[in-house]
Coordinates of C-alpha atoms in Angstrom, one line a residue:
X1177 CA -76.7 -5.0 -25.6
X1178 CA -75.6 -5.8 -22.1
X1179 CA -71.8 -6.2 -21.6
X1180 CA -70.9 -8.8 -19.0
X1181 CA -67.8 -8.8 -17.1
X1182 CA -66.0 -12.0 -16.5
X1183 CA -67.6 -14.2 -13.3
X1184 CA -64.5 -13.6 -10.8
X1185 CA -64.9 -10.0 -11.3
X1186 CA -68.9 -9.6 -9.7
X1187 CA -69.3 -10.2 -6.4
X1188 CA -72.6 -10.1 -4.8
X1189 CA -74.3 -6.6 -3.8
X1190 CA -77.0 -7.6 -2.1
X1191 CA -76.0 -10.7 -0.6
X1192 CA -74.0 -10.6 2.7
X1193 CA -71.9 -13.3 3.8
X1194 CA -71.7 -15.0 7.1
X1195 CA -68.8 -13.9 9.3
X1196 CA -65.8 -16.2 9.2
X1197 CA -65.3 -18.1 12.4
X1198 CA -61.5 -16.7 13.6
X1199 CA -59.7 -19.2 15.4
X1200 CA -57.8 -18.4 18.9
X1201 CA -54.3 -17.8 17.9
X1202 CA -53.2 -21.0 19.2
X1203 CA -55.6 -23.0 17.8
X1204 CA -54.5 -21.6 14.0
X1205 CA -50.7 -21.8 14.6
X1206 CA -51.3 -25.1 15.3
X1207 CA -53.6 -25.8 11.9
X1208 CA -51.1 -24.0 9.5
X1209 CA -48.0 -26.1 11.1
X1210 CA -49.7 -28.9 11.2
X1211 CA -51.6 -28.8 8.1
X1212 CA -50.5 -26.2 6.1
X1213 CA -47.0 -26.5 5.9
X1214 CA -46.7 -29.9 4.6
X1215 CA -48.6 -29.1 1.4
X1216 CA -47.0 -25.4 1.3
X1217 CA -43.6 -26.6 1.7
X1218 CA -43.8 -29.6 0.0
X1219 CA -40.3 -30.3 -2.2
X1220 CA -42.6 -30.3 -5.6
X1221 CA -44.3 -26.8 -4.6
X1222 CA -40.9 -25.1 -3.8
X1223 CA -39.5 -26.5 -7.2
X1224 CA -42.2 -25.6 -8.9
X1225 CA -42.1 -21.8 -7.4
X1226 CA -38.4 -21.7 -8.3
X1227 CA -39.4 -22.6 -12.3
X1228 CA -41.4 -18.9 -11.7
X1229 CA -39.4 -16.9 -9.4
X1230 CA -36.3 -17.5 -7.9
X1231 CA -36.3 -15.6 -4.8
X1232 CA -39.0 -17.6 -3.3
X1233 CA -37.1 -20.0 -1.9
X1234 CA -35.4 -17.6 0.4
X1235 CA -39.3 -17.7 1.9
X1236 CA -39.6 -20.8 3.0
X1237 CA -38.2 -22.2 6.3
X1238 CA -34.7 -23.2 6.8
X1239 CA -36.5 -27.4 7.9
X1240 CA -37.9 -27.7 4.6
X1241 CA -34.8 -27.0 2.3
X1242 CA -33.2 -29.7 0.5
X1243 CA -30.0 -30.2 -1.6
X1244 CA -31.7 -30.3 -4.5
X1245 CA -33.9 -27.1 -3.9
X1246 CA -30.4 -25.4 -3.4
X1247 CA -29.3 -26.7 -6.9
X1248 CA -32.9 -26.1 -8.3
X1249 CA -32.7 -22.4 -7.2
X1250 CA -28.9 -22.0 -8.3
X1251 CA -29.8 -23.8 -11.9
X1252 CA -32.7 -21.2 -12.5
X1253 CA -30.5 -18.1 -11.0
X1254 CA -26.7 -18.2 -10.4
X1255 CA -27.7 -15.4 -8.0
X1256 CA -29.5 -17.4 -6.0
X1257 CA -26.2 -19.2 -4.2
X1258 CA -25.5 -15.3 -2.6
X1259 CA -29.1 -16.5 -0.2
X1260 CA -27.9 -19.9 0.8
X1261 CA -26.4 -20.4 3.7
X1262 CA -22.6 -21.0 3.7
X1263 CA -22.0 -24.5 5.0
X1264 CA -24.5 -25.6 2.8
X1265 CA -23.0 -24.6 -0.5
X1266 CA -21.8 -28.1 -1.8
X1267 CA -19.4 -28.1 -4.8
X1268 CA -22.5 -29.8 -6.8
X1269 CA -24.5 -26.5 -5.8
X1270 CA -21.2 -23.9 -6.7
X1271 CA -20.1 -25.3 -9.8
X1272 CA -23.4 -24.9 -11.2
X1273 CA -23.9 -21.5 -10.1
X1274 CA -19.9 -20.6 -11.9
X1275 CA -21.2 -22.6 -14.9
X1276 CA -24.1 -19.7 -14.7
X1277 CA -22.0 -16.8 -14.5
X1278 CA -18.5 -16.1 -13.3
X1279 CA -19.9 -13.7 -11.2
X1280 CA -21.0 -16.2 -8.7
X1281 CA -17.1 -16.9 -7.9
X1282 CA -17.3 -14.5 -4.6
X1283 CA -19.5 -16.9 -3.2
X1284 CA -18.2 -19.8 -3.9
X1285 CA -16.1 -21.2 -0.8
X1286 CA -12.0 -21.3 -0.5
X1287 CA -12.3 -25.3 0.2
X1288 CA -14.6 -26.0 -3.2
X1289 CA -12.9 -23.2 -5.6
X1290 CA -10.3 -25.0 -8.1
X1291 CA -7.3 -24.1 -10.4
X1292 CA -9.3 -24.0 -13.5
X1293 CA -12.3 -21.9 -11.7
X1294 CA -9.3 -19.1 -10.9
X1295 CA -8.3 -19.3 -14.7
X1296 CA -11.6 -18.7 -15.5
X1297 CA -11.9 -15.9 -13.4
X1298 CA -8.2 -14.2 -14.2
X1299 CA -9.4 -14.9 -17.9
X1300 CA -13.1 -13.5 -18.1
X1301 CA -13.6 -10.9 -14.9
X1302 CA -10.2 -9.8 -13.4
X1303 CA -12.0 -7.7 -10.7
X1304 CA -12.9 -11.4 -8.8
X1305 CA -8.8 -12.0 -8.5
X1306 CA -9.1 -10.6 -5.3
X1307 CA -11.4 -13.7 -4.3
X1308 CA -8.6 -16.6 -5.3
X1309 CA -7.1 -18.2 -2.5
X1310 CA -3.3 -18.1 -1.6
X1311 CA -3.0 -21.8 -2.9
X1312 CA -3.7 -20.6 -6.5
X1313 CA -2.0 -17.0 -6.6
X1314 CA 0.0 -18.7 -9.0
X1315 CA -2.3 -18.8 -12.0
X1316 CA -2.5 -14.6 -11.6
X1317 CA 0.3 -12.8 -13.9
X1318 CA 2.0 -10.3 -11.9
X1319 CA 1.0 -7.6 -14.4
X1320 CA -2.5 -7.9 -13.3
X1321 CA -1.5 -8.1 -9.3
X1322 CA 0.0 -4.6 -9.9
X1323 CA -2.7 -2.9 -11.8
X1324 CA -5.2 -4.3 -9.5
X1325 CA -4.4 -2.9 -6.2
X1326 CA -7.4 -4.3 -4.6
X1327 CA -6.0 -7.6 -4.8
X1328 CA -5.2 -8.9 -1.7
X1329 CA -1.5 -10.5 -1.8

């Protein structure tokens, strides 16, 4: 009995392919940005990359991002919010990533952060109090400002 290996794994001994035709390097920068990209980079691919691994997004180029990639990246990865770039973390895009994990609070923006957010963090992860902004040093017993001499009143 002959055991046959699946199809994709022989390749022809004998048989020797034509050379590819390279393309000046002008001419193929121009057929990937032209061509290429559009299908590459297209909103459904990147989602659909994001469902498999979340870093891929940090891959693509910055003209092809959209709000909703953000939030699809932050949804599938609370990490994910560390890679995007800071004016473009809306308080759609940060809440979700703090829904994740508290852990995502250091990234979070001073101007999207809230009072219950700093409860949250005084309450579950009292290493982040050094991230709450002056306007809600109020929610932070003095007991932990003390033992916590990191913090940064």
């Amino acid at each position: 009995q002959q055991i046959l290996a699946p199809p994709r794994v022989l390749a022809p001994v004998d048989k020797k392919k034509p050379p590819k035709k390279k393309l000046s390097k002008k001419l193929s920068t121009k057929v990937s940005k032209n061509a290429n990209l559009r299908t590459q980079f297209s909103e459904k691919v990147i989602k659909a990359n994001l469902e498999t691994d979340w870093k891929s997004f940090m891959e693509v180029p910055e003209e092809y991002m959209t709000h909703s990639i953000y939030l699809t990246a932050v949804q599938n990865n609370w990490y994910s919010i560390k890679y995007i770039p800071k004016h473009k973390r809306m308080k759609d895009i940060c809440i979700t990533a703090f829904e994740e994990c508290v852990n995502a609070f250091p990234y979070i923006p001073d101007r999207v952060k809230s009072l219950e957010m700093c409860k949250l963090v005084v309450k579950y992860n009292k290493k982040l109090i050094r991230y709450i902004p002056h306007r809600f040093e109020d929610c932070v017993p003095e007991d932990i400002k003390d033992k916590y001499a990191r913090f940064r009143y």
